[in-house]
mmCIF file of C-alpha atoms and ligand atoms in Angstrom:
data_model
loop_
_atom_site.group_PDB
_atom_site.id
_atom_site.type_symbol
_atom_site.label_atom_id
_atom_site.label_comp_id
_atom_site.label_asym_id
_atom_site.label_seq_id
_atom_site.Cartn_x
_atom_site.Cartn_y
_atom_site.Cartn_z
ATOM 1 C CA MET B 1 13.560 35.079 -30.270
ATOM 2 C CA GLN B 2 13.954 38.186 -32.449
ATOM 3 C CA GLU B 3 10.483 39.464 -31.600
ATOM 4 C CA PHE B 4 11.226 39.514 -27.869
ATOM 5 C CA GLU B 5 14.592 41.251 -28.305
ATOM 6 C CA GLU B 6 13.343 44.477 -26.704
ATOM 7 C CA PHE B 7 12.493 42.586 -23.506
ATOM 8 C CA SER B 8 15.780 40.651 -23.212
ATOM 9 C CA THR B 9 17.209 42.711 -20.310
ATOM 10 C CA LEU B 10 13.902 42.451 -18.423
ATOM 11 C CA LEU B 11 13.823 38.673 -18.965
ATOM 12 C CA GLN B 12 17.266 38.162 -17.469
ATOM 13 C CA ARG B 13 16.493 39.706 -14.058
ATOM 14 C CA PRO B 14 16.113 37.714 -10.821
ATOM 15 C CA VAL B 15 12.663 36.262 -10.339
ATOM 16 C CA GLU B 16 11.805 38.332 -7.215
ATOM 17 C CA GLU B 17 12.430 41.533 -9.146
ATOM 18 C CA LYS B 18 10.236 40.409 -12.033
ATOM 19 C CA ASN B 19 7.427 39.218 -9.776
ATOM 20 C CA ARG B 20 7.098 42.688 -8.243
ATOM 21 C CA GLU B 21 5.989 43.943 -11.647
ATOM 22 C CA PHE B 22 3.343 41.236 -11.978
ATOM 23 C CA GLN B 23 1.463 42.373 -8.883
ATOM 24 C CA ARG B 24 -0.243 45.484 -7.603
ATOM 25 C CA GLN B 25 -1.111 46.360 -3.997
ATOM 26 C CA GLY B 26 -0.683 42.805 -2.763
ATOM 27 C CA ARG B 27 -2.771 41.351 -5.575
ATOM 28 C CA LEU B 28 -1.696 39.628 -8.789
ATOM 29 C CA LYS B 29 -1.796 41.756 -11.914
ATOM 30 C CA HIS B 30 -0.603 38.939 -14.202
ATOM 31 C CA MET B 31 -0.112 35.211 -13.519
ATOM 32 C CA ILE B 32 3.188 34.397 -15.198
ATOM 33 C CA SER B 33 5.252 32.172 -12.947
ATOM 34 C CA ALA B 34 4.615 29.587 -10.240
ATOM 35 C CA SER B 35 7.010 31.535 -8.005
ATOM 36 C CA GLN B 36 4.212 34.126 -7.631
ATOM 37 C CA LEU B 37 2.126 31.574 -5.708
ATOM 38 C CA SER B 38 3.162 32.441 -2.153
ATOM 39 C CA ILE B 39 1.665 30.443 0.707
ATOM 40 C CA PRO B 40 -0.712 33.272 1.818
ATOM 41 C CA LEU B 41 -1.887 33.767 -1.777
ATOM 42 C CA LEU B 42 -2.441 30.021 -2.198
ATOM 43 C CA GLU B 43 -4.516 29.975 0.972
ATOM 44 C CA LYS B 44 -6.658 32.836 -0.313
ATOM 45 C CA LEU B 45 -7.153 31.214 -3.722
ATOM 46 C CA CYS B 46 -7.955 27.800 -2.230
ATOM 47 C CA HIS B 47 -10.490 29.419 0.087
ATOM 48 C CA SER B 48 -12.190 31.148 -2.857
ATOM 49 C CA ALA B 49 -12.068 27.892 -4.857
ATOM 50 C CA ASN B 50 -13.897 26.124 -1.998
ATOM 51 C CA VAL B 51 -16.524 28.871 -1.909
ATOM 52 C CA ILE B 52 -17.070 28.671 -5.677
ATOM 53 C CA ARG B 53 -17.249 24.865 -5.541
ATOM 54 C CA LYS B 54 -19.855 24.899 -2.783
ATOM 55 C CA MET B 55 -21.937 27.685 -4.364
ATOM 56 C CA SER B 56 -22.028 25.888 -7.674
ATOM 57 C CA ARG B 57 -23.879 22.987 -6.023
ATOM 58 C CA GLU B 58 -26.901 25.228 -5.297
ATOM 59 C CA PRO B 59 -29.089 26.783 -8.011
ATOM 60 C CA LYS B 60 -29.074 30.130 -6.175
ATOM 61 C CA GLY B 61 -25.313 29.963 -5.709
ATOM 62 C CA ASN B 62 -24.856 29.240 -9.405
ATOM 63 C CA GLU B 63 -27.019 32.156 -10.368
ATOM 64 C CA ARG B 64 -24.993 34.566 -8.218
ATOM 65 C CA LEU B 65 -21.689 33.183 -9.521
ATOM 66 C CA ARG B 66 -22.817 33.772 -13.094
ATOM 67 C CA LYS B 67 -23.356 37.453 -12.337
ATOM 68 C CA LEU B 68 -19.981 37.953 -10.662
ATOM 69 C CA LEU B 69 -17.913 38.675 -13.794
ATOM 70 C CA ALA B 70 -20.689 38.884 -16.380
ATOM 71 C CA HIS B 71 -19.337 42.250 -17.545
ATOM 72 C CA LYS B 72 -15.933 40.753 -18.499
ATOM 73 C CA ARG B 73 -14.658 39.003 -21.635
ATOM 74 C CA ALA B 74 -11.800 36.501 -21.852
ATOM 75 C CA MET B 75 -9.564 35.561 -24.792
ATOM 76 C CA LEU B 76 -8.272 32.004 -24.815
ATOM 77 C CA TYR B 77 -5.187 32.140 -27.050
ATOM 78 C CA PHE B 78 -4.028 28.521 -27.173
ATOM 79 C CA THR B 79 -1.658 27.777 -30.029
ATOM 80 C CA GLN B 80 -0.288 24.578 -28.451
ATOM 81 C CA PRO B 81 -2.467 21.463 -28.049
ATOM 82 C CA SER B 82 -4.513 21.447 -24.849
ATOM 83 C CA THR B 83 -7.678 19.786 -23.648
ATOM 84 C CA ARG B 84 -7.924 20.097 -19.865
ATOM 85 C CA THR B 85 -6.360 23.521 -19.424
ATOM 86 C CA PHE B 86 -8.396 24.994 -22.276
ATOM 87 C CA LEU B 87 -11.707 23.446 -21.254
ATOM 88 C CA SER B 88 -11.298 24.066 -17.542
ATOM 89 C CA PHE B 89 -10.491 27.744 -18.162
ATOM 90 C CA MET B 90 -13.520 27.939 -20.436
ATOM 91 C CA ALA B 91 -15.686 26.251 -17.797
ATOM 92 C CA ALA B 92 -14.243 28.576 -15.119
ATOM 93 C CA CYS B 93 -15.206 31.579 -17.264
ATOM 94 C CA GLN B 94 -18.709 30.179 -17.785
ATOM 95 C CA ILE B 95 -19.211 29.587 -14.053
ATOM 96 C CA LEU B 96 -18.415 33.270 -13.393
ATOM 97 C CA GLY B 97 -20.438 34.588 -16.335
ATOM 98 C CA LEU B 98 -17.434 35.761 -18.387
ATOM 99 C CA THR B 99 -17.889 35.540 -22.132
ATOM 100 C CA CYS B 100 -14.993 33.787 -23.839
ATOM 101 C CA ASN B 101 -13.567 33.561 -27.287
ATOM 102 C CA GLU B 102 -10.671 31.568 -28.627
ATOM 103 C CA VAL B 103 -7.839 31.488 -31.134
ATOM 104 C CA ARG B 104 -6.315 28.018 -31.286
ATOM 105 C CA ASP B 105 -4.795 27.928 -34.729
ATOM 106 C CA PRO B 106 -2.556 30.894 -35.639
ATOM 107 C CA LYS B 107 -3.268 30.086 -39.333
ATOM 108 C CA THR B 108 -6.731 31.562 -38.792
ATOM 109 C CA SER B 109 -5.308 34.814 -37.390
ATOM 110 C CA SER B 110 -3.510 37.688 -39.079
ATOM 111 C CA GLU B 111 -0.173 36.109 -38.191
ATOM 112 C CA VAL B 112 -0.371 34.634 -41.716
ATOM 113 C CA LYS B 113 -0.316 38.235 -42.982
ATOM 114 C CA ARG B 114 2.957 38.681 -41.085
ATOM 115 C CA GLU B 115 1.376 40.437 -38.134
ATOM 116 C CA SER B 116 3.774 40.211 -35.192
ATOM 117 C CA ARG B 117 2.680 38.195 -32.171
ATOM 118 C CA MET B 118 2.890 41.301 -30.027
ATOM 119 C CA ASP B 119 0.493 43.161 -32.337
ATOM 120 C CA SER B 120 -1.923 40.224 -32.117
ATOM 121 C CA ILE B 121 -1.791 40.358 -28.321
ATOM 122 C CA ARG B 122 -2.356 44.093 -28.255
ATOM 123 C CA MET B 123 -5.363 43.644 -30.555
ATOM 124 C CA PHE B 124 -6.797 40.973 -28.253
ATOM 125 C CA SER B 125 -6.407 43.382 -25.358
ATOM 126 C CA SER B 126 -8.559 45.897 -27.250
ATOM 127 C CA TYR B 127 -11.498 43.513 -27.311
ATOM 128 C CA PHE B 128 -11.056 41.406 -24.181
ATOM 129 C CA ASP B 129 -10.449 41.954 -20.464
ATOM 130 C CA VAL B 130 -8.015 39.080 -19.845
ATOM 131 C CA ILE B 131 -5.739 37.035 -22.117
ATOM 132 C CA ILE B 132 -5.234 33.403 -21.150
ATOM 133 C CA MET B 133 -2.455 31.930 -23.260
ATOM 134 C CA ARG B 134 -0.651 28.699 -24.020
ATOM 135 C CA SER B 135 2.292 28.493 -26.385
ATOM 136 C CA GLN B 136 5.431 26.487 -26.950
ATOM 137 C CA ILE B 137 7.418 29.703 -27.275
ATOM 138 C CA ALA B 138 9.431 30.234 -24.101
ATOM 139 C CA ASP B 139 8.931 33.598 -22.358
ATOM 140 C CA PHE B 140 5.980 34.570 -24.553
ATOM 141 C CA ALA B 141 3.552 35.139 -21.654
ATOM 142 C CA GLU B 142 6.154 37.062 -19.694
ATOM 143 C CA CYS B 143 6.868 39.369 -22.643
ATOM 144 C CA CYS B 144 3.117 39.955 -23.070
ATOM 145 C CA ALA B 145 2.956 41.013 -19.413
ATOM 146 C CA TYR B 146 5.780 43.521 -20.060
ATOM 147 C CA LEU B 147 3.912 44.822 -23.090
ATOM 148 C CA MET B 148 0.777 45.309 -20.954
ATOM 149 C CA ASN B 149 2.798 47.048 -18.230
ATOM 150 C CA ASP B 150 4.304 49.425 -20.802
ATOM 151 C CA LEU B 151 0.839 50.224 -22.121
ATOM 152 C CA GLU B 152 -0.367 50.882 -18.587
ATOM 153 C CA LYS B 153 2.519 53.322 -18.034
ATOM 154 C CA GLN B 154 1.418 55.147 -21.174
ATOM 155 C CA GLU B 155 -2.099 55.225 -19.708
ATOM 156 C CA ARG B 156 -3.352 52.997 -22.488
ATOM 157 C CA ARG B 157 -5.536 49.962 -22.251
ATOM 158 C CA SER B 158 -3.853 47.041 -20.486
ATOM 159 C CA VAL B 159 -5.294 43.684 -19.381
ATOM 160 C CA PRO B 160 -4.086 40.778 -17.196
ATOM 161 C CA ILE B 161 -2.097 37.994 -18.849
ATOM 162 C CA ILE B 162 -2.435 34.410 -17.590
ATOM 163 C CA ASN B 163 0.231 31.856 -18.469
ATOM 164 C CA ALA B 164 -1.652 28.631 -19.169
ATOM 165 C CA GLY B 165 1.533 26.689 -20.025
ATOM 166 C CA VAL B 166 4.279 28.432 -21.950
ATOM 167 C CA GLY B 167 7.584 26.936 -23.094
ATOM 168 C CA SER B 168 9.004 24.054 -21.101
ATOM 169 C CA ASP B 169 9.536 25.914 -17.836
ATOM 170 C CA GLU B 170 6.294 27.160 -16.463
ATOM 171 C CA HIS B 171 2.713 26.047 -15.916
ATOM 172 C CA PRO B 172 1.643 28.093 -12.880
ATOM 173 C CA THR B 173 -2.105 27.415 -13.059
ATOM 174 C CA GLN B 174 -1.435 23.655 -13.134
ATOM 175 C CA ALA B 175 0.673 24.149 -9.972
ATOM 176 C CA LEU B 176 -2.266 26.055 -8.496
ATOM 177 C CA LEU B 177 -4.741 23.233 -9.102
ATOM 178 C CA ASP B 178 -2.198 20.621 -7.991
ATOM 179 C CA MET B 179 -1.735 22.565 -4.747
ATOM 180 C CA TYR B 180 -5.495 22.908 -4.314
ATOM 181 C CA THR B 181 -5.756 19.116 -4.625
ATOM 182 C CA ILE B 182 -2.885 18.548 -2.152
ATOM 183 C CA ILE B 183 -4.268 21.087 0.325
ATOM 184 C CA ARG B 184 -7.733 19.474 0.151
ATOM 185 C CA THR B 185 -6.215 16.011 0.650
ATOM 186 C CA PHE B 186 -4.237 17.021 3.732
ATOM 187 C CA ASP B 187 -6.890 19.280 5.229
ATOM 188 C CA PHE B 188 -7.443 17.725 8.658
ATOM 189 C CA ASP B 189 -9.169 20.746 10.157
ATOM 190 C CA GLU B 190 -12.083 19.426 12.224
ATOM 191 C CA SER B 191 -14.262 22.368 11.244
ATOM 192 C CA SER B 192 -13.696 21.883 7.521
ATOM 193 C CA GLU B 193 -15.708 19.536 5.411
ATOM 194 C CA SER B 194 -13.177 16.672 5.310
ATOM 195 C CA ARG B 195 -15.074 13.518 6.027
ATOM 196 C CA PRO B 196 -14.892 12.813 9.789
ATOM 197 C CA SER B 197 -14.528 9.043 9.347
ATOM 198 C CA ARG B 198 -11.541 9.501 7.034
ATOM 199 C CA LEU B 199 -9.991 11.879 9.540
ATOM 200 C CA ALA B 200 -10.438 9.493 12.445
ATOM 201 C CA ASP B 201 -8.971 6.618 10.396
ATOM 202 C CA LEU B 202 -5.961 8.670 9.415
ATOM 203 C CA ARG B 203 -5.337 9.860 12.966
ATOM 204 C CA ARG B 204 -5.437 6.270 14.207
ATOM 205 C CA SER B 205 -3.170 4.803 11.541
ATOM 206 C CA TYR B 206 -0.766 7.725 11.167
ATOM 207 C CA PRO B 207 -0.601 9.631 14.458
ATOM 208 C CA ASN B 208 2.361 11.717 13.254
ATOM 209 C CA LEU B 209 0.839 12.830 9.968
ATOM 210 C CA ALA B 210 0.762 16.639 9.935
ATOM 211 C CA SER B 211 -2.088 18.656 8.413
ATOM 212 C CA GLY B 212 -1.278 20.663 5.260
ATOM 213 C CA PRO B 213 1.478 20.353 2.631
ATOM 214 C CA ALA B 214 4.432 20.808 5.054
ATOM 215 C CA HIS B 215 6.503 17.902 6.451
ATOM 216 C CA LYS B 216 5.670 15.526 3.612
ATOM 217 C CA THR B 217 7.526 13.443 1.036
ATOM 218 C CA TYR B 218 6.559 14.121 -2.587
ATOM 219 C CA ALA B 219 7.602 11.748 -5.370
ATOM 220 C CA PHE B 220 7.706 12.837 -9.013
ATOM 221 C CA VAL B 221 7.926 10.063 -11.589
ATOM 222 C CA GLY B 222 8.617 9.988 -15.349
ATOM 223 C CA ASP B 223 9.786 12.847 -17.546
ATOM 224 C CA ILE B 224 11.206 15.091 -14.854
ATOM 225 C CA GLY B 225 13.534 17.028 -17.150
ATOM 226 C CA ARG B 226 10.847 18.284 -19.554
ATOM 227 C CA GLY B 227 7.753 18.330 -17.385
ATOM 228 C CA ARG B 228 6.842 21.976 -16.829
ATOM 229 C CA THR B 229 4.150 20.877 -14.375
ATOM 230 C CA VAL B 230 6.820 19.179 -12.223
ATOM 231 C CA ARG B 231 9.025 22.246 -12.248
ATOM 232 C CA SER B 232 6.159 24.586 -11.319
ATOM 233 C CA LEU B 233 4.714 22.356 -8.580
ATOM 234 C CA ALA B 234 8.112 21.589 -7.031
ATOM 235 C CA THR B 235 8.871 25.336 -6.938
ATOM 236 C CA VAL B 236 5.653 26.034 -5.019
ATOM 237 C CA LEU B 237 6.057 23.085 -2.609
ATOM 238 C CA ALA B 238 9.623 24.152 -1.793
ATOM 239 C CA GLN B 239 8.191 27.047 0.232
ATOM 240 C CA TYR B 240 6.817 24.682 2.890
ATOM 241 C CA ASP B 241 8.841 23.431 5.857
ATOM 242 C CA GLY B 242 10.227 19.909 6.087
ATOM 243 C CA VAL B 243 9.593 18.919 2.462
ATOM 244 C CA LYS B 244 11.392 15.945 0.927
ATOM 245 C CA MET B 245 11.244 15.286 -2.826
ATOM 246 C CA PHE B 246 12.012 12.038 -4.655
ATOM 247 C CA PHE B 247 12.604 12.310 -8.404
ATOM 248 C CA ILE B 248 12.287 8.973 -10.195
ATOM 249 C CA SER B 249 13.249 9.027 -13.856
ATOM 250 C CA PRO B 250 15.283 7.061 -16.398
ATOM 251 C CA ASP B 251 18.982 7.681 -16.458
ATOM 252 C CA HIS B 252 18.898 9.944 -19.533
ATOM 253 C CA GLU B 253 19.975 13.563 -19.567
ATOM 254 C CA VAL B 254 16.765 14.968 -21.051
ATOM 255 C CA LEU B 255 14.519 13.018 -18.665
ATOM 256 C CA GLN B 256 16.374 13.607 -15.395
ATOM 257 C CA LEU B 257 16.003 16.452 -12.947
ATOM 258 C CA ASP B 258 17.937 19.358 -14.386
ATOM 259 C CA ASP B 259 20.603 21.004 -12.371
ATOM 260 C CA SER B 260 19.002 24.461 -12.110
ATOM 261 C CA LEU B 261 15.881 23.003 -10.453
ATOM 262 C CA ARG B 262 17.975 20.668 -8.273
ATOM 263 C CA GLN B 263 20.042 23.613 -7.005
ATOM 264 C CA SER B 264 17.102 25.939 -6.434
ATOM 265 C CA LEU B 265 15.198 23.257 -4.458
ATOM 266 C CA LYS B 266 18.228 22.515 -2.294
ATOM 267 C CA LYS B 267 18.723 26.230 -1.695
ATOM 268 C CA SER B 268 15.147 26.386 -0.375
ATOM 269 C CA GLY B 269 15.949 23.629 2.125
ATOM 270 C CA VAL B 270 14.260 20.731 0.307
ATOM 271 C CA VAL B 271 15.804 17.272 0.759
ATOM 272 C CA VAL B 272 16.248 16.085 -2.837
ATOM 273 C CA GLU B 273 16.789 12.395 -3.692
ATOM 274 C CA GLU B 274 16.999 10.883 -7.181
ATOM 275 C CA PHE B 275 16.250 7.297 -8.233
ATOM 276 C CA ASN B 276 16.045 5.195 -11.394
ATOM 277 C CA SER B 277 13.154 2.962 -10.401
ATOM 278 C CA LEU B 278 9.972 2.863 -8.327
ATOM 279 C CA GLU B 279 11.089 -0.560 -7.086
ATOM 280 C CA THR B 280 13.911 0.488 -4.855
ATOM 281 C CA ASP B 281 14.729 0.997 -1.195
ATOM 282 C CA TYR B 282 15.437 4.221 0.611
ATOM 283 C CA GLN B 283 17.019 4.157 4.041
ATOM 284 C CA GLY B 284 16.286 0.455 4.414
ATOM 285 C CA GLN B 285 12.595 0.532 3.475
ATOM 286 C CA SER B 286 10.692 0.360 0.203
ATOM 287 C CA LEU B 287 10.622 3.750 -1.492
ATOM 288 C CA LEU B 288 6.914 3.468 -2.300
ATOM 289 C CA SER B 289 5.978 3.006 1.352
ATOM 290 C CA GLN B 290 7.551 6.364 2.245
ATOM 291 C CA ILE B 291 5.695 8.615 -0.188
ATOM 292 C CA ASP B 292 2.957 10.983 1.042
ATOM 293 C CA CYS B 293 1.983 12.228 -2.425
ATOM 294 C CA LEU B 294 2.808 10.603 -5.769
ATOM 295 C CA TYR B 295 2.960 12.737 -8.924
ATOM 296 C CA MET B 296 3.141 10.684 -12.135
ATOM 297 C CA THR B 297 3.968 12.161 -15.551
ATOM 298 C CA ARG B 298 4.145 10.942 -19.126
ATOM 299 C CA ILE B 299 7.264 10.899 -21.321
ATOM 300 C CA GLN B 300 6.927 14.036 -23.493
ATOM 301 C CA ARG B 301 7.819 12.390 -26.799
ATOM 302 C CA GLU B 302 6.782 15.379 -28.890
ATOM 303 C CA HIS B 303 9.912 17.222 -27.664
ATOM 304 C CA ASN B 304 12.312 14.436 -28.678
ATOM 305 C CA SER B 305 15.135 15.240 -31.052
ATOM 306 C CA GLU B 306 15.864 12.486 -33.593
ATOM 307 C CA GLN B 307 18.690 11.215 -31.440
ATOM 308 C CA ALA B 308 16.701 11.389 -28.170
ATOM 309 C CA GLU B 309 13.850 9.535 -29.910
ATOM 310 C CA LYS B 310 16.198 6.615 -30.659
ATOM 311 C CA GLU B 311 17.810 6.628 -27.223
ATOM 312 C CA ILE B 312 14.515 6.912 -25.322
ATOM 313 C CA ALA B 313 12.897 4.196 -27.454
ATOM 314 C CA ALA B 314 15.603 1.839 -26.174
ATOM 315 C CA ILE B 315 14.843 2.583 -22.496
ATOM 316 C CA ASP B 316 12.733 0.102 -20.540
ATOM 317 C CA LEU B 317 9.972 2.256 -19.008
ATOM 318 C CA GLU B 318 8.549 -0.502 -16.843
ATOM 319 C CA PRO B 319 10.233 0.832 -13.659
ATOM 320 C CA TYR B 320 8.233 4.109 -14.076
ATOM 321 C CA ARG B 321 4.777 2.570 -14.441
ATOM 322 C CA LEU B 322 2.272 1.949 -11.691
ATOM 323 C CA THR B 323 1.005 -1.577 -11.165
ATOM 324 C CA SER B 324 -1.528 -2.860 -8.623
ATOM 325 C CA ASP B 325 1.376 -4.343 -6.627
ATOM 326 C CA ARG B 326 3.172 -1.030 -6.509
ATOM 327 C CA VAL B 327 0.041 0.865 -5.512
ATOM 328 C CA ALA B 328 -0.503 -1.684 -2.736
ATOM 329 C CA GLN B 329 2.819 -0.600 -1.229
ATOM 330 C CA LEU B 330 1.716 3.047 -0.919
ATOM 331 C CA LYS B 331 0.278 4.430 2.320
ATOM 332 C CA SER B 332 -3.490 4.228 2.535
ATOM 333 C CA TYR B 333 -3.889 7.993 2.076
ATOM 334 C CA THR B 334 -1.220 8.748 -0.573
ATOM 335 C CA PRO B 335 -2.950 10.600 -3.427
ATOM 336 C CA ILE B 336 -1.879 9.572 -6.931
ATOM 337 C CA LEU B 337 -1.773 12.662 -9.125
ATOM 338 C CA HIS B 338 -1.035 13.154 -12.834
ATOM 339 C CA PRO B 339 -1.434 16.396 -14.831
ATOM 340 C CA PHE B 340 -2.761 14.325 -17.759
ATOM 341 C CA PRO B 341 -2.914 13.399 -20.553
ATOM 342 C CA ARG B 342 -1.554 9.977 -19.638
ATOM 343 C CA ASP B 343 0.108 7.930 -22.357
ATOM 344 C CA SER B 344 -2.252 5.124 -23.313
ATOM 345 C CA VAL B 345 0.550 3.211 -25.069
ATOM 346 C CA ILE B 346 3.249 3.436 -22.388
ATOM 347 C CA GLY B 347 0.584 3.235 -19.662
ATOM 348 C CA GLU B 348 2.407 4.991 -16.794
ATOM 349 C CA ILE B 349 -0.929 4.695 -14.974
ATOM 350 C CA PRO B 350 -2.870 1.699 -16.305
ATOM 351 C CA THR B 351 -6.650 2.082 -16.166
ATOM 352 C CA GLU B 352 -6.972 -0.682 -13.568
ATOM 353 C CA ILE B 353 -5.595 1.809 -11.002
ATOM 354 C CA ASP B 354 -8.495 4.233 -11.648
ATOM 355 C CA SER B 355 -10.862 2.555 -9.196
ATOM 356 C CA ASP B 356 -8.359 2.773 -6.311
ATOM 357 C CA PRO B 357 -9.510 5.455 -3.824
ATOM 358 C CA ARG B 358 -6.022 6.977 -3.987
ATOM 359 C CA ALA B 359 -6.367 7.665 -7.730
ATOM 360 C CA MET B 360 -7.060 11.396 -7.616
ATOM 361 C CA TYR B 361 -6.247 12.471 -11.172
ATOM 362 C CA PHE B 362 -9.822 12.944 -12.360
ATOM 363 C CA ARG B 363 -10.729 14.925 -9.272
ATOM 364 C CA GLN B 364 -7.488 16.867 -9.718
ATOM 365 C CA ALA B 365 -8.588 17.856 -13.250
ATOM 366 C CA ARG B 366 -12.008 18.923 -11.926
ATOM 367 C CA ASN B 367 -10.274 20.948 -9.220
ATOM 368 C CA GLY B 368 -8.664 22.877 -12.082
ATOM 369 C CA MET B 369 -12.013 24.445 -12.838
ATOM 370 C CA TRP B 370 -12.524 25.734 -9.269
ATOM 371 C CA ALA B 371 -8.914 26.842 -8.862
ATOM 372 C CA ARG B 372 -8.893 28.705 -12.196
ATOM 373 C CA ALA B 373 -12.214 30.357 -11.390
ATOM 374 C CA ALA B 374 -10.704 31.484 -8.052
ATOM 375 C CA LEU B 375 -7.731 32.950 -9.937
ATOM 376 C CA LEU B 376 -10.035 34.940 -12.252
ATOM 377 C CA VAL B 377 -11.957 36.264 -9.234
ATOM 378 C CA HIS B 378 -8.667 37.356 -7.660
ATOM 379 C CA LEU B 379 -7.323 39.023 -10.827
ATOM 380 C CA PHE B 380 -10.542 41.017 -11.209
ATOM 381 C CA ASP B 381 -10.537 41.948 -7.509
ATOM 382 C CA ALA B 382 -13.923 40.303 -6.988
ATOM 383 C CA ALA B 383 -13.090 38.165 -3.911
ATOM 384 C CA ASP B 384 -15.066 40.433 -1.545
ATOM 385 C CA SER B 385 -18.126 40.292 -3.813
ATOM 386 C CA LEU B 386 -17.749 36.493 -4.010
ATOM 387 C CA HIS B 387 -17.659 36.084 -0.240
ATOM 388 C CA LEU B 388 -20.582 38.479 0.210
ATOM 389 C CA ALA B 389 -22.642 36.519 -2.320
ATOM 390 C CA TYR B 390 -21.763 33.311 -0.482
ATOM 391 C CA SER B 391 -22.981 34.668 2.853
ATOM 392 C CA GLU B 392 -26.196 35.915 1.229
ATOM 393 C CA VAL B 393 -27.283 32.846 -0.683
ATOM 394 C CA MET B 394 -25.778 29.874 1.094
ATOM 395 C CA PRO B 395 -27.528 28.269 4.044
ATOM 396 C CA ALA B 396 -25.474 28.810 7.222
HETATM 397 C C1 LIG F 1 0.628 19.237 -19.167
HETATM 398 C C2 LIG F 1 1.289 20.304 -20.012
HETATM 399 O O1 LIG F 1 0.733 20.762 -20.996
HETATM 400 O O2 LIG F 1 2.385 20.698 -19.638
HETATM 401 N N1 LIG F 1 -0.727 19.059 -19.424
HETATM 402 C C3 LIG F 1 -1.659 19.839 -18.754
HETATM 403 O O3 LIG F 1 -1.691 21.046 -18.884
HETATM 404 N N2 LIG F 1 -2.494 19.206 -17.917
HETATM 405 C C4 LIG F 1 1.386 17.972 -19.102
HETATM 406 C C5 LIG F 1 1.611 17.203 -20.348
HETATM 407 O O4 LIG F 1 1.290 17.600 -21.471
HETATM 408 O O5 LIG F 1 2.179 16.111 -20.208
#
């Protein structure tokens, strides 16, 4: 894109080099890419998310949370449709006392007067303390982070940028809440709050099941090629030991796992297997019975070209839908996740699955609020104040 021309050399660098510029003294400065979510950082954020979640149950806890970032203002710049990400960021801001404002339709901003996007961002940074953005324009959030870094070098005002879903590649805060959900599901620490009866049941039925995200099989189903949530979550999970990933999608080039992700996962030591149906066998047993965590996605029709629209319309999507029979083949603990929205016409997860205890997608969405609040606390370096408040107001 013409507007981002000045950043083109920066954009082409290896990810490790870029990520160094998005952090400061071991803390995130901007949240741009899922590859920034290292295991130690995830542990910190999940711990803060737990603290925020527990405090928000108590009136005194709530009151303290609302004071934590009451001196900060957030801009929600969402020019691509969004319900969950937008509302959960707004709720996260409200929990922490941040004031927020929004621009959702660029027609209501000075972009109609031919203001450049970069000027708009710089203006937002004059009024707000963090910019949370969603856009279909690839690399937009990353370029905004470079703009902020340049301003900082010139000793001008600069604020953190949060990528809330940009282009088709990255959705790091969705990966964060997905990981928070996975970590909570596989938290078998006796001292934590996981229900003791559930723990005892699991230990009895699955003596070899390890605690935490490592040594597990993750299955991703649906639009693997265009799902930015799949790409971001798989990138984060690849850091753990002994991870196996099944990708189950129709045999169509835009829907299948793309080669860059396939290669980068294999390079990280992930065992990658690809299938064309949920009803299949793997190493002599039903595929469904071997999954520890199931991640469903919808077919992203809005990205179809005219030709893809015709080709995809002709594909039978039944092998990528859950049914009660298929769910019955899953292990008793396997969480069913979905970033949502689900497609009510295709019905990749029919509503009859919602009452199954393994259906975690509504809790997963709620976890987004705690995980995003934890991210804001981290970006504003308020984790110590959060933990102090917890020890002061929460009963021991
Ligand atoms: C996803 C997205 O926008 O990438 N939604 C979300 O943020 N929960 C997935 C989707 O739109 O299918």
